[in-house]
Coordinates of N, CA and C in Angstrom, one line a residue:
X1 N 48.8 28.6 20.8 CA 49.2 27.8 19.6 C 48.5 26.5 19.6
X2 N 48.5 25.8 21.0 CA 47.5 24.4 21.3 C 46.3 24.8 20.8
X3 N 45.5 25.9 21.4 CA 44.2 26.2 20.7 C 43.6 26.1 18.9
X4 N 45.0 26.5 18.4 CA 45.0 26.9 17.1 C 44.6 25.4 16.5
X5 N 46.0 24.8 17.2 CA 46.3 23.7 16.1 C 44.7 22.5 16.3
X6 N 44.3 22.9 17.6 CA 43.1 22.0 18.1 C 42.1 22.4 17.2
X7 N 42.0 23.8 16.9 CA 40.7 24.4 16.4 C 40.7 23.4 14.6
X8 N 41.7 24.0 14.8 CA 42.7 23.5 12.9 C 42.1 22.0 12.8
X9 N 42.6 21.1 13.7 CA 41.9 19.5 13.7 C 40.1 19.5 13.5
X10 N 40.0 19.9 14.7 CA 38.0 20.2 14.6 C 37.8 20.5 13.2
X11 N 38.4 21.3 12.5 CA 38.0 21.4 11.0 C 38.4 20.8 10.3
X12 N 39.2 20.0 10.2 CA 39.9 19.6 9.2 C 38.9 18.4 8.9
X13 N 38.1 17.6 9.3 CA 37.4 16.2 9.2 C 36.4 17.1 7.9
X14 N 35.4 18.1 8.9 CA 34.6 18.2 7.7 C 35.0 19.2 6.5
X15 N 35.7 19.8 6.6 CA 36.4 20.2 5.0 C 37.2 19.4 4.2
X16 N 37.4 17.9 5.1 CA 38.0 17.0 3.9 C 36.4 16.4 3.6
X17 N 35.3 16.0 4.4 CA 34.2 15.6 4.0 C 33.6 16.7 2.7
X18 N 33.7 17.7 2.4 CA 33.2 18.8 1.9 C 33.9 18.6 0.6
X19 N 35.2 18.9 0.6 CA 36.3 18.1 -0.9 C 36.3 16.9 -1.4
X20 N 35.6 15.9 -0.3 CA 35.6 14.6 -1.0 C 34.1 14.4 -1.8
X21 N 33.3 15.3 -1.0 CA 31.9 15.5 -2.0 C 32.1 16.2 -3.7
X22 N 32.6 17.0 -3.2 CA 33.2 18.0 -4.3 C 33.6 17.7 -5.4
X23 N 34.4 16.2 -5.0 CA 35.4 15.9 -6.4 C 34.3 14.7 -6.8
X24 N 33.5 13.6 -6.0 CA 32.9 12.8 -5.9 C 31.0 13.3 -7.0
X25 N 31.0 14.5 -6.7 CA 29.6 15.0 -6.8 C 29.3 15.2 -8.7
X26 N 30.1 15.0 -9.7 CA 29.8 14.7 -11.0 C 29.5 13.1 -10.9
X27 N 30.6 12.2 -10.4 CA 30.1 11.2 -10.3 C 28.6 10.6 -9.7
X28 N 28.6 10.7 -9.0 CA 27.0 10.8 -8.2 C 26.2 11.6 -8.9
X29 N 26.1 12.3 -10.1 CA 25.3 12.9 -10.8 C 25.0 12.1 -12.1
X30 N 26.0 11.3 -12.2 CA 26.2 10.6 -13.4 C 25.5 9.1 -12.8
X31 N 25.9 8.7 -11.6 CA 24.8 7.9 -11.2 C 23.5 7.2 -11.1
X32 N 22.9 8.9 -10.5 CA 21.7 9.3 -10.3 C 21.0 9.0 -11.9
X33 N 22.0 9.3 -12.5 CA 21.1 9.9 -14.5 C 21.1 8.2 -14.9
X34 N 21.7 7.6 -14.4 CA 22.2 6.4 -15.2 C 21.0 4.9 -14.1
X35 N 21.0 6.1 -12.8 CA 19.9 4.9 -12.4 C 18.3 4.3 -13.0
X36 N 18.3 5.3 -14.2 CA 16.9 5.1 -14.8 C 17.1 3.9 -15.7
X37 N 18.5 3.6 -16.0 CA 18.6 2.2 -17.2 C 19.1 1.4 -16.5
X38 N 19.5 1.3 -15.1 CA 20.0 0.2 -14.6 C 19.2 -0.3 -14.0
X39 N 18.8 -2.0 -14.2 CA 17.8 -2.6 -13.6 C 18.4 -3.5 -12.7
X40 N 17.2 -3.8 -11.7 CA 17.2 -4.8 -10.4 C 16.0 -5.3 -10.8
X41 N 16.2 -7.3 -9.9 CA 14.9 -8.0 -9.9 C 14.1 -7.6 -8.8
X42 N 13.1 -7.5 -9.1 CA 11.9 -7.4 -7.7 C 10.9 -8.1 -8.4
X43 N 10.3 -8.8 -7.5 CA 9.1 -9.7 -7.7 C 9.3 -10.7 -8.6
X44 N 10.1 -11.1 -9.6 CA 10.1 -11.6 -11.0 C 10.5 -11.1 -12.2
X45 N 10.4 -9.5 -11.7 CA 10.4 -8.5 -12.8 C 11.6 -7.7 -12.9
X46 N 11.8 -7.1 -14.2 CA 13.4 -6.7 -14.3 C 12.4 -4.9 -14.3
X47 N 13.2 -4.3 -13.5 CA 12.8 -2.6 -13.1 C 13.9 -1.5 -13.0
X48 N 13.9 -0.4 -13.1 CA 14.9 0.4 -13.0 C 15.3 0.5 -11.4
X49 N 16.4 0.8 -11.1 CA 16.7 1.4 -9.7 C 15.8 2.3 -9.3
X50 N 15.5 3.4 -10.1 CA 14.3 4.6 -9.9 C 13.4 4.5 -10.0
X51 N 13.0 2.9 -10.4 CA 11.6 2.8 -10.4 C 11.8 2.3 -9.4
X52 N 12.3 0.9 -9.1 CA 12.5 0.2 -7.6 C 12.5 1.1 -6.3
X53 N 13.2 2.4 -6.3 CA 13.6 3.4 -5.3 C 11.8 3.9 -5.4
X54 N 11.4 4.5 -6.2 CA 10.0 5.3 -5.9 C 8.9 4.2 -5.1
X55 N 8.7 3.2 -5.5 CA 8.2 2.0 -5.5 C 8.6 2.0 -3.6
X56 N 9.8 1.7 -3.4 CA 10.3 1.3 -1.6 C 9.3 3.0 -0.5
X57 N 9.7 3.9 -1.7 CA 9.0 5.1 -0.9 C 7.9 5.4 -0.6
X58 N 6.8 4.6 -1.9 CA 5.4 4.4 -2.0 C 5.1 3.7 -0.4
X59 N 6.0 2.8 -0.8 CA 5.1 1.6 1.0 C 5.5 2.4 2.2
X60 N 6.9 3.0 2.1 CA 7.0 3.6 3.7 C 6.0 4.5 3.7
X61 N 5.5 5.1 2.7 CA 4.1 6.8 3.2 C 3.8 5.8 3.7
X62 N 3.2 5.1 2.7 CA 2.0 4.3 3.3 C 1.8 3.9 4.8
X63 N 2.9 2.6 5.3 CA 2.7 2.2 6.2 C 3.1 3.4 7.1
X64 N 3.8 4.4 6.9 CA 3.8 6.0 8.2 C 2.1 6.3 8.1
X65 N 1.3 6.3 7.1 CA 0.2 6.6 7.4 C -0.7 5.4 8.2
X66 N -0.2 4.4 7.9 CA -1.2 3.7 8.4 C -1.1 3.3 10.1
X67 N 0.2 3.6 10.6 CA 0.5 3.7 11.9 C 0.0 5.2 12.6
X68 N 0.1 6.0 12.1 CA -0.6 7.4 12.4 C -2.1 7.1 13.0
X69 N -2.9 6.3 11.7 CA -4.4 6.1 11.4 C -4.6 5.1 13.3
X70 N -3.3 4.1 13.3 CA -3.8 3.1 14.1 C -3.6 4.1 15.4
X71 N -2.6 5.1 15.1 CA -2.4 5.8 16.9 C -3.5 6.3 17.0
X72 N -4.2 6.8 16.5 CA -5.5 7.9 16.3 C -6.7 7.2 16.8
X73 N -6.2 5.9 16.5 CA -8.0 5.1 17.0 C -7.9 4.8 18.2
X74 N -6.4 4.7 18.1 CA -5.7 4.0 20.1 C -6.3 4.8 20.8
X75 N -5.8 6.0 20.4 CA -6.3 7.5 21.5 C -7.4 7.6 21.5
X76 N -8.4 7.6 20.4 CA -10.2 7.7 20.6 C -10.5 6.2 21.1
X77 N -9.8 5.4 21.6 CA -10.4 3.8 22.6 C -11.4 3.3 21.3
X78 N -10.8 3.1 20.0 CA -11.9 2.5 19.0 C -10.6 1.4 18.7
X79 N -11.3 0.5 18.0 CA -10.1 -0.9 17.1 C -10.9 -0.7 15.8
X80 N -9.2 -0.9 14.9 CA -9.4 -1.2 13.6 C -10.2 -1.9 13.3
X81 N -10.8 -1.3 12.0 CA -12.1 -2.7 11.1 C -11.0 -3.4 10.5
X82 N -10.9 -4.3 10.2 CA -10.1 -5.4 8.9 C -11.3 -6.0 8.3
X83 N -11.4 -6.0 7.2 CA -12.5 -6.8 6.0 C -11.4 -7.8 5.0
X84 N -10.8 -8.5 5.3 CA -10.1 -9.4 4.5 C -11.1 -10.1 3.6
X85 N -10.6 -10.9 2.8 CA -11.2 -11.6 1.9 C -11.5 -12.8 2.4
X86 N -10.9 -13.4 3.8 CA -11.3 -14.4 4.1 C -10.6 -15.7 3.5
X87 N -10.7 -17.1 4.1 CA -9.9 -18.2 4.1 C -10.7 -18.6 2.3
X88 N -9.9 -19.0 1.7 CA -10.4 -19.4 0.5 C -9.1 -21.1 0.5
X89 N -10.0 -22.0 -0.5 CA -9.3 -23.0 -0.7 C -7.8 -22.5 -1.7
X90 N -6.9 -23.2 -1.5 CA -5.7 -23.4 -2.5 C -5.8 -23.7 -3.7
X91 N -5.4 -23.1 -4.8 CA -4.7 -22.4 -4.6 C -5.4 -21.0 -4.6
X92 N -4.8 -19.8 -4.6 CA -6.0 -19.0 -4.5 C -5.2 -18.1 -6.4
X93 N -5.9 -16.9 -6.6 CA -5.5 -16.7 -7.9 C -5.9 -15.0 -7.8
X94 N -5.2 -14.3 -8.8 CA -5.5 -13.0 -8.8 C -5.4 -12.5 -10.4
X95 N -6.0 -12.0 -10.5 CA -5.9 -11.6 -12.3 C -5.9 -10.0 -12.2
X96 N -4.2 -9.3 -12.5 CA -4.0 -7.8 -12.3 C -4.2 -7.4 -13.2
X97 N -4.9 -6.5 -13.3 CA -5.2 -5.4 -15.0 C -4.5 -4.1 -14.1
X98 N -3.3 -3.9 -14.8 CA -2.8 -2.4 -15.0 C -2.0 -2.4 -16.0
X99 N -2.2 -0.9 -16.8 CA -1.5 -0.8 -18.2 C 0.3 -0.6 -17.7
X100 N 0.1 0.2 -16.4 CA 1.4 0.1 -16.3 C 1.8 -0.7 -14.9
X101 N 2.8 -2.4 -15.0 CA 2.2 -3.2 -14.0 C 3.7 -2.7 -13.0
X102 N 4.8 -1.9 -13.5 CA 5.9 -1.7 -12.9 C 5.6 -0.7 -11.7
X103 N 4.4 -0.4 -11.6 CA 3.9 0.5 -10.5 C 3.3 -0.1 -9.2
X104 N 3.2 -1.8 -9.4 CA 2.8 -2.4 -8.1 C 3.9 -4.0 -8.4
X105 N 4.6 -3.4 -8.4 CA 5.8 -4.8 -8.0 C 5.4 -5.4 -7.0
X106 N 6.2 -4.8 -5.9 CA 6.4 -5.0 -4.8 C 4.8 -6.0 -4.0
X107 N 3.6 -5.3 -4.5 CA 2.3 -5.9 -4.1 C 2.5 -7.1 -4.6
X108 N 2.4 -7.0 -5.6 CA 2.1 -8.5 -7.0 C 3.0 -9.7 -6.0
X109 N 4.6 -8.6 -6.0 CA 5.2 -10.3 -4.9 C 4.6 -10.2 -3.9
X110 N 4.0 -9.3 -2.9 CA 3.5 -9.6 -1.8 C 2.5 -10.9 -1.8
X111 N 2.0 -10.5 -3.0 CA 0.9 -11.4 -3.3 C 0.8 -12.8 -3.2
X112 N 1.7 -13.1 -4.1 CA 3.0 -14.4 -4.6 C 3.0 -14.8 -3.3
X113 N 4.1 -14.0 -2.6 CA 4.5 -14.9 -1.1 C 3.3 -15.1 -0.3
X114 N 2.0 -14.4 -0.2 CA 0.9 -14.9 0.2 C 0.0 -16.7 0.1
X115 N 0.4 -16.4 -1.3 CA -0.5 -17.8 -2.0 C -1.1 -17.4 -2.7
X116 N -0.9 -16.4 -3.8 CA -2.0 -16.1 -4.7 C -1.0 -17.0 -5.9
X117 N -1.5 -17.3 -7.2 CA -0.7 -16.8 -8.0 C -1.5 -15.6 -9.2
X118 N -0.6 -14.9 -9.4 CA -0.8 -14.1 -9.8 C -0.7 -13.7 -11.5
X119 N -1.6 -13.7 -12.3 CA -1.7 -13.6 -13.7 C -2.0 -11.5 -14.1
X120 N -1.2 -11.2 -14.9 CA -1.6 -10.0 -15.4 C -1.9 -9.6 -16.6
X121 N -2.5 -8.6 -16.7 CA -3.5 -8.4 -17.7 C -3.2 -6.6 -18.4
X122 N -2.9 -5.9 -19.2 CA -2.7 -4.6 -19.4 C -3.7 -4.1 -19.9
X123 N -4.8 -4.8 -20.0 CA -6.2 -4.0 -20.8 C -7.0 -4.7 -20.5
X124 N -8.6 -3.9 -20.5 CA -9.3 -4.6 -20.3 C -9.4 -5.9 -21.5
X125 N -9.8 -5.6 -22.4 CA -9.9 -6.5 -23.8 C -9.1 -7.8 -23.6
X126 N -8.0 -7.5 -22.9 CA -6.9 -9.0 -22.3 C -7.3 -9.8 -21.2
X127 N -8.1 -8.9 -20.2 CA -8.3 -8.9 -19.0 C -9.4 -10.0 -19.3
X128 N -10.7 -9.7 -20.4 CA -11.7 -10.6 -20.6 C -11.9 -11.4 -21.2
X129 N -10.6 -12.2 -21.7 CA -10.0 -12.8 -22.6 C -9.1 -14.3 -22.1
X130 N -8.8 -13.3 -20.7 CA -8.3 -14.6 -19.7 C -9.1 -15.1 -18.8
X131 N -10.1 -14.2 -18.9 CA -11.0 -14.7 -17.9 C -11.8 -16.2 -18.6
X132 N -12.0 -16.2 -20.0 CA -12.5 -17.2 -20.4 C -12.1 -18.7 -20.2
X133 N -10.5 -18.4 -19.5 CA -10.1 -19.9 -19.0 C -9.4 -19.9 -17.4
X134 N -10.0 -19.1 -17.2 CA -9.7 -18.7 -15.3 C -10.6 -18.2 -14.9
X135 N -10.5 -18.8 -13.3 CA -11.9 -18.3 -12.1 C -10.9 -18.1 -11.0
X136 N -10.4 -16.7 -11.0 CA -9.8 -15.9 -10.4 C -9.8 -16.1 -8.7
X137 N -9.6 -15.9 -7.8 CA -10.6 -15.5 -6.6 C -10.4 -14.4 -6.4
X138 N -10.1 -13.0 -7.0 CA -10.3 -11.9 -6.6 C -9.7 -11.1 -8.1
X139 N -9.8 -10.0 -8.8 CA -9.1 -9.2 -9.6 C -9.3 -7.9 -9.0
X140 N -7.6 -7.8 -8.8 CA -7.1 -6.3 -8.9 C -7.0 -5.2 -10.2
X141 N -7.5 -3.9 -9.8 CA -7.8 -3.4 -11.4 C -7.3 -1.9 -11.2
X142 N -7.0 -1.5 -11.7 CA -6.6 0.3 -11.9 C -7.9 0.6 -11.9
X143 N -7.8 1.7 -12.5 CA -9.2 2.6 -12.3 C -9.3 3.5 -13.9
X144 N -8.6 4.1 -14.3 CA -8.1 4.7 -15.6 C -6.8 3.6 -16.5
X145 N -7.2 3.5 -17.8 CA -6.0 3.0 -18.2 C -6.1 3.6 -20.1
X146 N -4.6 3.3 -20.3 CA -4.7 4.0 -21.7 C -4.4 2.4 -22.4
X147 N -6.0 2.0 -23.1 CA -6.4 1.4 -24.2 C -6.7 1.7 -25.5
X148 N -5.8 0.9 -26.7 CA -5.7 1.0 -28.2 C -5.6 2.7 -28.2
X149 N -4.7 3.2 -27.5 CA -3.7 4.4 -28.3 C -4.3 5.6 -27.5
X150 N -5.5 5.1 -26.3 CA -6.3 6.5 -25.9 C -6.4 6.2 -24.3
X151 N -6.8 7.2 -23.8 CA -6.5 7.3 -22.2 C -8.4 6.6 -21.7
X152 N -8.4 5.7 -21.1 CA -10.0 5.8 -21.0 C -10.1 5.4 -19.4
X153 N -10.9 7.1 -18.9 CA -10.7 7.1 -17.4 C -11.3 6.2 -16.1
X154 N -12.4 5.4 -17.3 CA -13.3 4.8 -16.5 C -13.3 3.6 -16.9
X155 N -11.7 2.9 -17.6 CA -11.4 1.5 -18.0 C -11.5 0.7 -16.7
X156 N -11.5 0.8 -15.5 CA -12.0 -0.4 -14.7 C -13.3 -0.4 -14.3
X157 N -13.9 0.6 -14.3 CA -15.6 0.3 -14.4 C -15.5 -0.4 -15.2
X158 N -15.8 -0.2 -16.4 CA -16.2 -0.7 -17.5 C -15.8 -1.9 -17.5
X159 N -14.5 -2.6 -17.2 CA -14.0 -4.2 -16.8 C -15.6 -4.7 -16.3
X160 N -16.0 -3.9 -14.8 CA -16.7 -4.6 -13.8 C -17.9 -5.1 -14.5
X161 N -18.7 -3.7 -14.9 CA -19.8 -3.6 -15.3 C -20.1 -4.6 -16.5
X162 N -18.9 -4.9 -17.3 CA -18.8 -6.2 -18.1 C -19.2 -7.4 -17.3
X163 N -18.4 -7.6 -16.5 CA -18.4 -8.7 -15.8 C -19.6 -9.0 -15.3
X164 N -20.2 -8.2 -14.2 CA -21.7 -7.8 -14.0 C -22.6 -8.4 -14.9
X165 N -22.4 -8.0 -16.1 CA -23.3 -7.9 -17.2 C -23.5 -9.3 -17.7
X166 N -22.0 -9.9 -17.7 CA -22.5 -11.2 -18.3 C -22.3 -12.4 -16.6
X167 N -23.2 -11.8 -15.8 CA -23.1 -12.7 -14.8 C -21.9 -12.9 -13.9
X168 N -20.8 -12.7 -13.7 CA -19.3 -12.9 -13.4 C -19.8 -12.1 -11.7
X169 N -19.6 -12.3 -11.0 CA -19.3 -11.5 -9.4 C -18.5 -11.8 -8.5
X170 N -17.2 -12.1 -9.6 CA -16.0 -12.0 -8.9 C -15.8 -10.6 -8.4
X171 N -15.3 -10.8 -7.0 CA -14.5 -9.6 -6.0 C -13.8 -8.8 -6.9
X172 N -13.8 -7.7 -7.0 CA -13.3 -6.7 -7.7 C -12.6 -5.8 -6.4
X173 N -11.3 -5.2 -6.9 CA -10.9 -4.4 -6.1 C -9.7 -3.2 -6.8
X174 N -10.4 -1.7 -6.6 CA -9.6 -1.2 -7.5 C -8.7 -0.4 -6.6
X175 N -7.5 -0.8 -6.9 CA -6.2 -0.5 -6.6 C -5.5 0.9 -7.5
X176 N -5.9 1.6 -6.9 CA -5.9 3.4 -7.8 C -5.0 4.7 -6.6
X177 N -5.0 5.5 -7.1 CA -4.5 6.8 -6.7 C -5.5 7.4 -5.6
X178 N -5.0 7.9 -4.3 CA -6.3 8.5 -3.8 C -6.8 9.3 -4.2
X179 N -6.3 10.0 -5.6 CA -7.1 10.8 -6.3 C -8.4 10.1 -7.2
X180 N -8.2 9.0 -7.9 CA -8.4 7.9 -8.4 C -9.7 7.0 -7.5
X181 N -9.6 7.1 -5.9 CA -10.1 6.5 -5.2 C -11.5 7.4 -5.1
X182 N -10.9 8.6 -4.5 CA -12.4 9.7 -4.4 C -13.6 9.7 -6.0
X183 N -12.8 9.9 -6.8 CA -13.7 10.2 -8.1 C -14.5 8.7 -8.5
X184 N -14.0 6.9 -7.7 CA -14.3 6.3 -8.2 C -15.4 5.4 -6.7
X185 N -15.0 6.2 -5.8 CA -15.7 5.2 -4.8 C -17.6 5.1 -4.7
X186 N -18.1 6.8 -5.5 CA -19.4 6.3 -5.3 C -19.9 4.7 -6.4
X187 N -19.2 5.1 -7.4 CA -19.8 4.4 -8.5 C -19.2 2.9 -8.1
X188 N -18.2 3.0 -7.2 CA -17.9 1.3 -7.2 C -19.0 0.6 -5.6
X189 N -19.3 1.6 -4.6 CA -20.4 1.3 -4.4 C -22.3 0.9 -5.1
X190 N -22.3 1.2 -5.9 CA -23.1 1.1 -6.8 C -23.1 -0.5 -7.4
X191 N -21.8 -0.9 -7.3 CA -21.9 -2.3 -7.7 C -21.7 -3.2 -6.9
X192 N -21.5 -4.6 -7.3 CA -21.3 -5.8 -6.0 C -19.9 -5.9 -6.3
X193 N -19.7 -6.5 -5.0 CA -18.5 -7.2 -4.7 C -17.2 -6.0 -5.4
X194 N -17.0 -5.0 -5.0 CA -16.1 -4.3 -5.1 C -15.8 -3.3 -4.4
X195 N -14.1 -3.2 -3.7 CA -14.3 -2.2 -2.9 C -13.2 -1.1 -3.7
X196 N -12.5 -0.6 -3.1 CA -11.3 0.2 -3.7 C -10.6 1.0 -2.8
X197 N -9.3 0.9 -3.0 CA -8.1 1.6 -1.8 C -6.8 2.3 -2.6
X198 N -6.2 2.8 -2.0 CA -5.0 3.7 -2.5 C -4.1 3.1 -1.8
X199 N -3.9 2.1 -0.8 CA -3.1 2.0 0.4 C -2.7 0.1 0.0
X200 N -0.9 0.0 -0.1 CA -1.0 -1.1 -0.2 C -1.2 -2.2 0.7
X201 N -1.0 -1.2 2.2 CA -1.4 -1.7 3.5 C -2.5 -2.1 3.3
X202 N -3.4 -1.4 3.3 CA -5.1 -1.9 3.1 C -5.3 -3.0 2.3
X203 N -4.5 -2.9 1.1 CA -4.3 -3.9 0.3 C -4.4 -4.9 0.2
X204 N -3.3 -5.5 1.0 CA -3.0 -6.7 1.8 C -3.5 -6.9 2.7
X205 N -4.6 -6.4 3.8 CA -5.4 -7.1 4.3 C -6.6 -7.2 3.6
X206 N -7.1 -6.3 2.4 CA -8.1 -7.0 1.9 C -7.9 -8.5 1.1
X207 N -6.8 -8.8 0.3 CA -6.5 -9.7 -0.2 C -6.3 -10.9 1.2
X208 N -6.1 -10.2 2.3 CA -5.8 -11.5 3.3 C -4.2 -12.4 3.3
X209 N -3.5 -11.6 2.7 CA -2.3 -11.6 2.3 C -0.7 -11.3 3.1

């Protein structure tokens, strides 16, 4: 009978945890649905929970990859490159072109708390527009963006090669998808002063941040 009633206890915790899910689990469904309109501040900016949540999971890949990358060099006896941007006078300034900017919050404040300040831009057409009364020290740029109603894949070239064109060789850095990254890295070698990463870790040491 001691056996019984002992066994009977051992169970009883997680079959009340399993019923408290149970009754609990429409709630938490209705949560989850509702976390797309409930917003939190990050950076300045008012964002969904589900954006905020995708956004916190973006940096941990990241930085799990970028600790991976550092164990890997440990074991082959090589040290990290770092290419920072280097000591620049105060204040320093950044001008972000992305159509959609709720996809690098978290950087943009990184940025902020750095010493950048930071101006953004959703198109190119905006992008070259601010430039006429700012001298940046670096612009971060997508790589594809959907301008006046159409998807245009090669909207941060085209920024650069503007820039390029009328003289401008401000640091360009395009901040894209590693898919984004592969299709765009021969052509942004091709130009000056531009590098390009997928990684906000990278990120932030190129900005020196």
């Amino acid at each position: 009978m001691a056996d019984i009633m002992r066994a009977v206890a051992t169970l009883a915790w997680p079959l009340l945890v399993v019923v408290i899910l149970i009754y609990l689990l429409p709630a938490v469904r209705r949560l989850l649905r509702e976390s797309h309109s409930v917003d939190v501040e990050v950076g300045g900016a008012r964002v969904s929970v589900q954006t905020a949540s995708n956004e916190t999971r973006k940096l941990i890949e990241d930085l799990q990859d970028r600790v991976n990358e550092l164990s890997a060099l440990v074991d082959r006896g090589q040290e990290p490159s770092v290419e920072p941007m280097g000591s620049h006078p105060a204040p320093r300034g950044i001008l972000w072109v992305d159509d959609e900017p709720g996809g690098n919050l978290y950087e943009r404040a990184r940025a902020t708390d750095g010493g950048y300040e930071v101006v953004q831009a959703t198109s190119t057409e905006t992008a070259l527009k601010l430039l006429e009364g700012m001298t940046p020290t670096v612009i971060v740029s997508d790589v594809g963006r959907t301008e006046s109603g159409r998807f245009n894949p090669t909207a941060g070239l085209d920024l650069v090669r503007e820039l390029r064109r009328r003289g401008d060789l401000t640091p360009v850095v395009f901040y894209t998808s590693p898919r984004g990254v592969a299709l765009v890295r021969h052509d942004a070698e091709l130009l000056t002063n531009v590098s390009c990463t997928a990684s906000p870790t990278e990120l932030a040491r190129i900005l020196d941040m």
